[in-house]
mmCIF file of C-alpha atoms in Angstrom:
data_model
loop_
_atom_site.group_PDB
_atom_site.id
_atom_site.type_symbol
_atom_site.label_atom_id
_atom_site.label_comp_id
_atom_site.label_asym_id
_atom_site.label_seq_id
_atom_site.Cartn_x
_atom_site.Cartn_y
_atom_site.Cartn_z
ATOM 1 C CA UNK A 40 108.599 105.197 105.828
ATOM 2 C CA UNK A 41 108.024 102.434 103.197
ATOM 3 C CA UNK A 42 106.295 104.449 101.100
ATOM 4 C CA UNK A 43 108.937 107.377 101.460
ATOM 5 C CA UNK A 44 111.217 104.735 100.363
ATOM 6 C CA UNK A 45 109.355 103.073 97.415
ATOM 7 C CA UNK A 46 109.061 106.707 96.116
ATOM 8 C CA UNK A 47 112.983 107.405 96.289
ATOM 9 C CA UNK A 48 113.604 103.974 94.293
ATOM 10 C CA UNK A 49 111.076 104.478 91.376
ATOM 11 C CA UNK A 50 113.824 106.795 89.287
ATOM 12 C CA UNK A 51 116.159 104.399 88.986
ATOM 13 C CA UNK A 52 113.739 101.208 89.245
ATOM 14 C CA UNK A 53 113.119 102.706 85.653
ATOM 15 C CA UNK A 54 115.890 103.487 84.528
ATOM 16 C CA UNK A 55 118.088 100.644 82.701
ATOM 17 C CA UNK A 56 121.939 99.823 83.818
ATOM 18 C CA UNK A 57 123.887 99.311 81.145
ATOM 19 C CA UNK A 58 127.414 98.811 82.500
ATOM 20 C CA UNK A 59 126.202 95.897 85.177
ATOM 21 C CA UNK A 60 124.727 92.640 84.534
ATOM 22 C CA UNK A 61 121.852 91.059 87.230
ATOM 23 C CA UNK A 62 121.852 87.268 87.368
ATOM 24 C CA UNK A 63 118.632 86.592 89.513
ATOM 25 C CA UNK A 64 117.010 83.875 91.853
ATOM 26 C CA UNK A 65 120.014 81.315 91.991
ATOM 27 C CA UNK A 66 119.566 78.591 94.470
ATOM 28 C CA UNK A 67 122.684 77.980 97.563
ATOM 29 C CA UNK A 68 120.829 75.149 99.024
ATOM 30 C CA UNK A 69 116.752 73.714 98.919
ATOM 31 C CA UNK A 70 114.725 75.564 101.236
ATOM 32 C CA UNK A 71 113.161 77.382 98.717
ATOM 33 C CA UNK A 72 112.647 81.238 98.459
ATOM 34 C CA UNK A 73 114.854 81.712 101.622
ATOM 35 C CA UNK A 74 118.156 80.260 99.936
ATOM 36 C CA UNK A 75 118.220 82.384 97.005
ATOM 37 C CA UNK A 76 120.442 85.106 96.232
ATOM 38 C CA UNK A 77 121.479 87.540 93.330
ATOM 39 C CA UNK A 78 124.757 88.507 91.407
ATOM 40 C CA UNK A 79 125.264 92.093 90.197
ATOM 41 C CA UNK A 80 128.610 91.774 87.999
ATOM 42 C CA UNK A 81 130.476 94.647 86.196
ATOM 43 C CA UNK A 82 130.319 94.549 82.300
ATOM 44 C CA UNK A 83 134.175 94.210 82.086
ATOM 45 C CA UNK A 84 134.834 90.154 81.953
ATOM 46 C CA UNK A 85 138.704 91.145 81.448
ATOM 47 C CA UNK A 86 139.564 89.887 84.780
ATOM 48 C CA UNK A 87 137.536 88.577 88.049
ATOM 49 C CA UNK A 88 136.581 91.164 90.465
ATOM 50 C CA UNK A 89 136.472 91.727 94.491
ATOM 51 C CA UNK A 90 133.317 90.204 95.656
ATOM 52 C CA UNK A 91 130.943 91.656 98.575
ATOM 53 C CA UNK A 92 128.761 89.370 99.937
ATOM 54 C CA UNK A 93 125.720 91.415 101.278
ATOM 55 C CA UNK A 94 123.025 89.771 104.624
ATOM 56 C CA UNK A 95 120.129 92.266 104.576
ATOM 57 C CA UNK A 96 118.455 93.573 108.234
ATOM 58 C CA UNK A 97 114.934 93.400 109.064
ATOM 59 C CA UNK A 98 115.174 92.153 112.685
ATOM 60 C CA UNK A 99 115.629 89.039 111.730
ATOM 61 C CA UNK A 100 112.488 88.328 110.543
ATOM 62 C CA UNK A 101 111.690 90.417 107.315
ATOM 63 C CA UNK A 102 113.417 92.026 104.421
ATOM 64 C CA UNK A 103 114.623 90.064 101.253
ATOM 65 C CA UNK A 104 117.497 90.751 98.632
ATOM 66 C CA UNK A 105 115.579 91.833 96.326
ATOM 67 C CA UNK A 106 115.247 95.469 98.155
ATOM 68 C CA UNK A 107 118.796 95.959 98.017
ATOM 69 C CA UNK A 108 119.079 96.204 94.335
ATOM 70 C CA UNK A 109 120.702 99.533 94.163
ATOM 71 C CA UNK A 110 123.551 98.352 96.095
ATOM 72 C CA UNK A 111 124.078 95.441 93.661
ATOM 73 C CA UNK A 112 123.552 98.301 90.513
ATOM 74 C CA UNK A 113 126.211 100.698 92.648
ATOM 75 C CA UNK A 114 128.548 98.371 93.628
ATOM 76 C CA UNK A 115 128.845 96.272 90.171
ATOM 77 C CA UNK A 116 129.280 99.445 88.033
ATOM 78 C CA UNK A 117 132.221 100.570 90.888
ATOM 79 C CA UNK A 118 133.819 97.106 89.500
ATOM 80 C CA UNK A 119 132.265 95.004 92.321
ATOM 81 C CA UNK A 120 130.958 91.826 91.913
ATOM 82 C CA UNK A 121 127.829 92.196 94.869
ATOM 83 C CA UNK A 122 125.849 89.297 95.776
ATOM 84 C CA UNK A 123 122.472 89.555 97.575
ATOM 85 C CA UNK A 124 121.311 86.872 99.204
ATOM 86 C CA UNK A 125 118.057 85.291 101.457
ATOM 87 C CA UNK A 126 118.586 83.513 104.294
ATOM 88 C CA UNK A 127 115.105 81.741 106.903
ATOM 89 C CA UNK A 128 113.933 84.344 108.754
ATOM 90 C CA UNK A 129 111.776 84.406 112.596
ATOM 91 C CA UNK A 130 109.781 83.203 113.829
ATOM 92 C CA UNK A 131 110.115 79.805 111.843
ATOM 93 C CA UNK A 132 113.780 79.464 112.356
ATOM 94 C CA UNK A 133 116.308 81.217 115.003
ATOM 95 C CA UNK A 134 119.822 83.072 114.710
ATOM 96 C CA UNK A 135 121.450 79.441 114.195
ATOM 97 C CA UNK A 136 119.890 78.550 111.533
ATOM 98 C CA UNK A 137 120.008 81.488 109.924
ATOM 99 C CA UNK A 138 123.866 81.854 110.403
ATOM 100 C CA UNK A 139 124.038 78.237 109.096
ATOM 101 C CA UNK A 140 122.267 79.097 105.873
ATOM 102 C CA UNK A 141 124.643 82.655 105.639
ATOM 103 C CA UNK A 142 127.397 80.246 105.890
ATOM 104 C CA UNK A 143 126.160 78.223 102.955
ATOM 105 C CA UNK A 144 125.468 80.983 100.902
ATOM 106 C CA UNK A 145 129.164 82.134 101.582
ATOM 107 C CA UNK A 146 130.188 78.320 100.319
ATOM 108 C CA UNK A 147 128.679 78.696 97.467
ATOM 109 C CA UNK A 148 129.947 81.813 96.182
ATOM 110 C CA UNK A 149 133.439 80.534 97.045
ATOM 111 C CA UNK A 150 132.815 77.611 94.892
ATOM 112 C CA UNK A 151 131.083 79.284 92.201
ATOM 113 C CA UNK A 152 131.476 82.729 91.528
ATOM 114 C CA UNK A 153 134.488 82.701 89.081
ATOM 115 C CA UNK A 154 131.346 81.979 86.866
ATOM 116 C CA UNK A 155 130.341 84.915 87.205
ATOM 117 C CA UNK A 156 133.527 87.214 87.109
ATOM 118 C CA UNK A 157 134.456 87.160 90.892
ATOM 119 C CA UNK A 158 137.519 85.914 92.452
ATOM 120 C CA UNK A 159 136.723 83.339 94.908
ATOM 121 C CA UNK A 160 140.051 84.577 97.061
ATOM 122 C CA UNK A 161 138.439 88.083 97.541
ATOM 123 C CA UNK A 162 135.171 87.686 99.206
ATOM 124 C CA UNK A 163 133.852 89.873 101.538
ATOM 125 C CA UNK A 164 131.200 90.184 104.026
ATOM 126 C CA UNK A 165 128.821 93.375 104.603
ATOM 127 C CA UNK A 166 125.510 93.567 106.488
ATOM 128 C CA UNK A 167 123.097 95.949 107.501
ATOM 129 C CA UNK A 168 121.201 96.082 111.176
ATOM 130 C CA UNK A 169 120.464 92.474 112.230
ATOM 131 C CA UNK A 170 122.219 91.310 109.061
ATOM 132 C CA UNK A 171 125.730 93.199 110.322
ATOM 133 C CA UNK A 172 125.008 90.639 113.651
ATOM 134 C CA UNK A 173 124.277 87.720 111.104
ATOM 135 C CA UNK A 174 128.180 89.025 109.368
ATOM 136 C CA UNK A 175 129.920 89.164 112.223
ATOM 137 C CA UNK A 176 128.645 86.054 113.836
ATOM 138 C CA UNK A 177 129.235 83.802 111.109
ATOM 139 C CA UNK A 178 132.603 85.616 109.958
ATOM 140 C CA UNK A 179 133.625 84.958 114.074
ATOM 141 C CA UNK A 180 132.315 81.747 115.340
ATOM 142 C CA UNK A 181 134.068 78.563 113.667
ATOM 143 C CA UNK A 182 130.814 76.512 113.848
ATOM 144 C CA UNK A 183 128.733 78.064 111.162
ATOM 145 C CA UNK A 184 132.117 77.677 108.833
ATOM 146 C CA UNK A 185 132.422 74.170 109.978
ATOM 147 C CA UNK A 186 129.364 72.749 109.185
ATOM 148 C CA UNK A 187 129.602 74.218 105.930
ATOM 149 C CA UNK A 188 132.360 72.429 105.153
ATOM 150 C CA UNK A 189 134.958 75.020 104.385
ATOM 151 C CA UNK A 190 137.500 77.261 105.882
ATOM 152 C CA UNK A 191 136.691 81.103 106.717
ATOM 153 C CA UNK A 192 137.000 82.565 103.028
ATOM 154 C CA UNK A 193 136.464 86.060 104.053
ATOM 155 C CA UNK A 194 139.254 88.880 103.459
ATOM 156 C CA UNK A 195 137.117 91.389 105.411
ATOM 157 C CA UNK A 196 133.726 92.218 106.955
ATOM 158 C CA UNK A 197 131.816 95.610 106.906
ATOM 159 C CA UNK A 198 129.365 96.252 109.150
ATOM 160 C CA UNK A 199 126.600 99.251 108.367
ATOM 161 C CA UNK A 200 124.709 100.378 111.653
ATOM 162 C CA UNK A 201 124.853 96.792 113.314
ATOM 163 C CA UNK A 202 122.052 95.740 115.557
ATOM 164 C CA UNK A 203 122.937 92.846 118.108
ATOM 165 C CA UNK A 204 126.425 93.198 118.736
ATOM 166 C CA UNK A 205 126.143 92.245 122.143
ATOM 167 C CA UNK A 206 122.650 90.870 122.123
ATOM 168 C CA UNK A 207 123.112 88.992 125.704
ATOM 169 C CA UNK A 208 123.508 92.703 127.004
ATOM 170 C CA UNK A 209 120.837 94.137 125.313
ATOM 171 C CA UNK A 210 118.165 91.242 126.669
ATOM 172 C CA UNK A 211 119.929 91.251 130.062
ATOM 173 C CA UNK A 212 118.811 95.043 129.971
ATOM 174 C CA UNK A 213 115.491 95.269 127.952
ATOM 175 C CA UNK A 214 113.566 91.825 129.124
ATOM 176 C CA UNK A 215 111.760 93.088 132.116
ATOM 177 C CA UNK A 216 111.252 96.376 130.334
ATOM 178 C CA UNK A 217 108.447 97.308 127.626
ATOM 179 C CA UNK A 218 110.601 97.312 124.978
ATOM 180 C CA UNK A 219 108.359 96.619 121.968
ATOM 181 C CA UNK A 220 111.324 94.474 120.258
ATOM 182 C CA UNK A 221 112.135 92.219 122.811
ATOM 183 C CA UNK A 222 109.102 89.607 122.116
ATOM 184 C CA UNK A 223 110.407 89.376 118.447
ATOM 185 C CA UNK A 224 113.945 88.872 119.966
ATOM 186 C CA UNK A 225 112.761 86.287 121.921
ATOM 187 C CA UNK A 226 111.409 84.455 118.810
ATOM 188 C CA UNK A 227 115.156 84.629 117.363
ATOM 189 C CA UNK A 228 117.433 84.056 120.496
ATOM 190 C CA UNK A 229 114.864 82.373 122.590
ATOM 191 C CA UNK A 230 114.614 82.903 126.514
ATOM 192 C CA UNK A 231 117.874 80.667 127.256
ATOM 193 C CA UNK A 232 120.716 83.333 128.558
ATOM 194 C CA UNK A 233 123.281 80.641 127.282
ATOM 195 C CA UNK A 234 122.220 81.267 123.670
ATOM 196 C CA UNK A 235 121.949 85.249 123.960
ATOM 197 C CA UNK A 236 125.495 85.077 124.668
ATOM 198 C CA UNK A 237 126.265 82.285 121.904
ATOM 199 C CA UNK A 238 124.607 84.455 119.604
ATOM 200 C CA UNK A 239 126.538 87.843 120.317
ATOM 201 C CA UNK A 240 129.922 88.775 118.498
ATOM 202 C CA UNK A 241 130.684 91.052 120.792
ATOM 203 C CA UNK A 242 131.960 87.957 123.076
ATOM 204 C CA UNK A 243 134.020 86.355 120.348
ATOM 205 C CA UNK A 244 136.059 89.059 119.462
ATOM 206 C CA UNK A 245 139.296 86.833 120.252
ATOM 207 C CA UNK A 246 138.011 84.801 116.751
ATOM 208 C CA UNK A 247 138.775 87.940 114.556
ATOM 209 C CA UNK A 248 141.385 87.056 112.092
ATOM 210 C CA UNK A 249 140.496 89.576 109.431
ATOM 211 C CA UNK A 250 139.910 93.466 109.469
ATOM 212 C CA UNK A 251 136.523 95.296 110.145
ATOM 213 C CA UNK A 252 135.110 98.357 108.770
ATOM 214 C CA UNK A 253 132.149 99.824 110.506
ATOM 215 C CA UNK A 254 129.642 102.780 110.160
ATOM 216 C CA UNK A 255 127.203 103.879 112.937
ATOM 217 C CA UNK A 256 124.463 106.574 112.134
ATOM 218 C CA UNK A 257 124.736 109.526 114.043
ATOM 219 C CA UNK A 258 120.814 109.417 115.429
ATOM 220 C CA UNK A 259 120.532 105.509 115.143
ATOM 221 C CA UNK A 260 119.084 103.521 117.769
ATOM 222 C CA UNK A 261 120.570 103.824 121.502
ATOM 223 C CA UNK A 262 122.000 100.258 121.639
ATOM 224 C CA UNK A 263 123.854 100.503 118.282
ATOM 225 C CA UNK A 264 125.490 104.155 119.441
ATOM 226 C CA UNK A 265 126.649 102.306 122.767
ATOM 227 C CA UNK A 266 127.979 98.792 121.420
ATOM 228 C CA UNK A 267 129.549 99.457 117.874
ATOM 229 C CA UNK A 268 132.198 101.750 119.585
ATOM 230 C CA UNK A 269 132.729 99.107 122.481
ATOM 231 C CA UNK A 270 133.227 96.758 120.267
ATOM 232 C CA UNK A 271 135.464 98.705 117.668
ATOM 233 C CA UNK A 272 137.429 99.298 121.493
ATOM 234 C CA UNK A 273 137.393 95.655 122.369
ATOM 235 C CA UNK A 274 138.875 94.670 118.591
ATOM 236 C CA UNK A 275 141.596 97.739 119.416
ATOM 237 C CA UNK A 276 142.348 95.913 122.338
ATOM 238 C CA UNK A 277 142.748 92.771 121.149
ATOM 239 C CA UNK A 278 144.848 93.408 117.984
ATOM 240 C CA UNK A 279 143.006 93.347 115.604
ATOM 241 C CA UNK A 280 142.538 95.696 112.637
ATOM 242 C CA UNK A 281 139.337 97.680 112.885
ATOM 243 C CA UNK A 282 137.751 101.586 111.815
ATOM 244 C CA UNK A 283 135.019 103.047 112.606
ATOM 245 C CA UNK A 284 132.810 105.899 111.556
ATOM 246 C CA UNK A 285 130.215 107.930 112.626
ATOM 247 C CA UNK A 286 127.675 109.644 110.040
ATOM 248 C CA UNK A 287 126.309 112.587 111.217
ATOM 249 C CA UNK A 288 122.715 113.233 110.757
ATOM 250 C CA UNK A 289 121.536 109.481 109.913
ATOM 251 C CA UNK A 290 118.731 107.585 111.428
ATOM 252 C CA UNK A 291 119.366 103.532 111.016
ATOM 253 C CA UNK A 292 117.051 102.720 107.981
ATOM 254 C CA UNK A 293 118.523 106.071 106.362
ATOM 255 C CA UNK A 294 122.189 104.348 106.938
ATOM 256 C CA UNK A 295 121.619 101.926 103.972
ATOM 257 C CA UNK A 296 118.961 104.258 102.306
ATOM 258 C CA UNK A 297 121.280 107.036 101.541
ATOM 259 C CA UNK A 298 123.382 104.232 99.249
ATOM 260 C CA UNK A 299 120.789 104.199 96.690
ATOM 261 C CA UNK A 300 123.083 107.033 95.200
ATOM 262 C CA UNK A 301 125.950 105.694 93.756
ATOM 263 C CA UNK A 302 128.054 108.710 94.541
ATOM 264 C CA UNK A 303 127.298 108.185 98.375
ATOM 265 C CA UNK A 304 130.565 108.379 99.564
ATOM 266 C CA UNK A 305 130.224 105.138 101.719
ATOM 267 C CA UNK A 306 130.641 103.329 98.465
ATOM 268 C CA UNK A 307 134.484 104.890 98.197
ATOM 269 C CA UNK A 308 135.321 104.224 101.788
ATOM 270 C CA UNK A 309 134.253 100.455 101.036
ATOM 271 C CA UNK A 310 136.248 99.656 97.984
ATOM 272 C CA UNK A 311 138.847 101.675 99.461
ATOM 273 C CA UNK A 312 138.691 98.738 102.067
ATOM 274 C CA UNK A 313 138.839 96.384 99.455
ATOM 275 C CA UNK A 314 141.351 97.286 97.578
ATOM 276 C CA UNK A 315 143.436 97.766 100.440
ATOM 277 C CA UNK A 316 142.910 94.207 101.605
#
């Protein structure tokens, strides 16, 4: 599958972008490597754009922003300013730290990214997998906000085939099983029920002050097909502004995968988001 991939990125790996600008490798706090993140901007510097804040999957424990160039490349030449960013994975540090570190990341772009041609009042949040947990969490519990040192700056969140939505359900369910995933979920959430359901949006939902957009593959993993649509219900019930759609045909890695194209039309349903909000 990585090599399937690598081979669908060379094309436009060499090919140069002429209408976006890449400003790589800037620091959001001092653990290294793991608080870095990258700005895609549009060309135009006529007026300060909608910002989307992107936290990459990998289970929590791999992945890096660099991968997700092409949404930066898509995104920037749609008039986005994107910003990619790193955050401590497993099995050094757990879901806390790791939403602490999204929530610094979010600080600093708030702070800083009129440098760059954003508007700091138009952030928002996107994620793929375990990074659409990592969104919602931090966009829903006031703690990771909090010790940041600012108030929730985001205007919207969109979540592409989230894993983790409920992860207290999904350990309740898989522990005693032999789920290959559940040691590495251990490593994250650790073996303390209290924190599984600390660590699971889908129990917060009553903290939602902004709207959600979400997309689920149509052949993605079991637990994403059963909790994104309880949770878009659970959001219905409560109030609060929320969509959902299903894409036929897609596995979970081909959910962010088929954006390498910049004509996907995912990328018009999200700045249709945007610009609505």
């Amino acid at each position: 599958m990585k090599k399937i991939f690598l081979l669908l990125l060379l094309p436009f790996m060499l090919s140069s972008c002429f209408s976006s600008k890449k400003i790589k490798d800037l620091a959001y706090a001092d653990k290294g490597e793991r608080n870095l993140l990258d700005i895609y901007r549009p060309a135009n510097k006529d007026k300060l754009h909608d910002v989307i804040i992107f936290i990459h999957g990998g289970s929590w424990r791999s992945s890096k922003k660099d991968t997700y160039w092409f949404l930066g490349r898509n995104f920037a030449r749609k008039g986005k300013v994107f910003v990619a960013i790193n955050y401590p994975l497993a099995p050094d540090y757990q879901y806390q730290e790791m939403g602490y570190d999204c929530a610094k990341a979010i600080k600093w772009v708030k702070d800083s990214i009129s440098k760059y041609g954003g508007n700091p009042d138009r952030i928002f949040l996107m994620g793929h997998s375990a990074g659409g947990h990592l969104a919602a969490l931090v966009n829903q519990d006031p703690k990771y906000f909090a010790k940041a040192g600012i108030k929730n700056p985001i205007k919207g969140v969109i979540l592409n085939d989230p894993f983790g939505l409920d992860i207290y359900q999904y350990l309740k369910a898989q522990i005693n099983t032999d789920d290959e995933y559940v040691p590495g979920f251990l490593q994250v959430f650790s073996k303390d029920e209290k924190a599984w359901k600390d660590a699971s949006p889908m129990l917060k939902i009553d903290q939602i002050k902004n709207p959600y957009m979400m997309f689920v593959g149509g052949d993605t993993f079991p637990a994403i097909k059963q909790q994104t649509p309880l949770f878009e219900q659970k959001m219905k019930e409560d109030d609060k502004e929320v969509s959902l759609d299903v894409i036929e045909g897609k596995k979970h890695i081909a959910m962010i995968t088929q954006m390498i194209f910049g004509w996907n039309n995912l990328y018009d349903r999200i700045i249709e988001f945007t610009d609505k909000h």
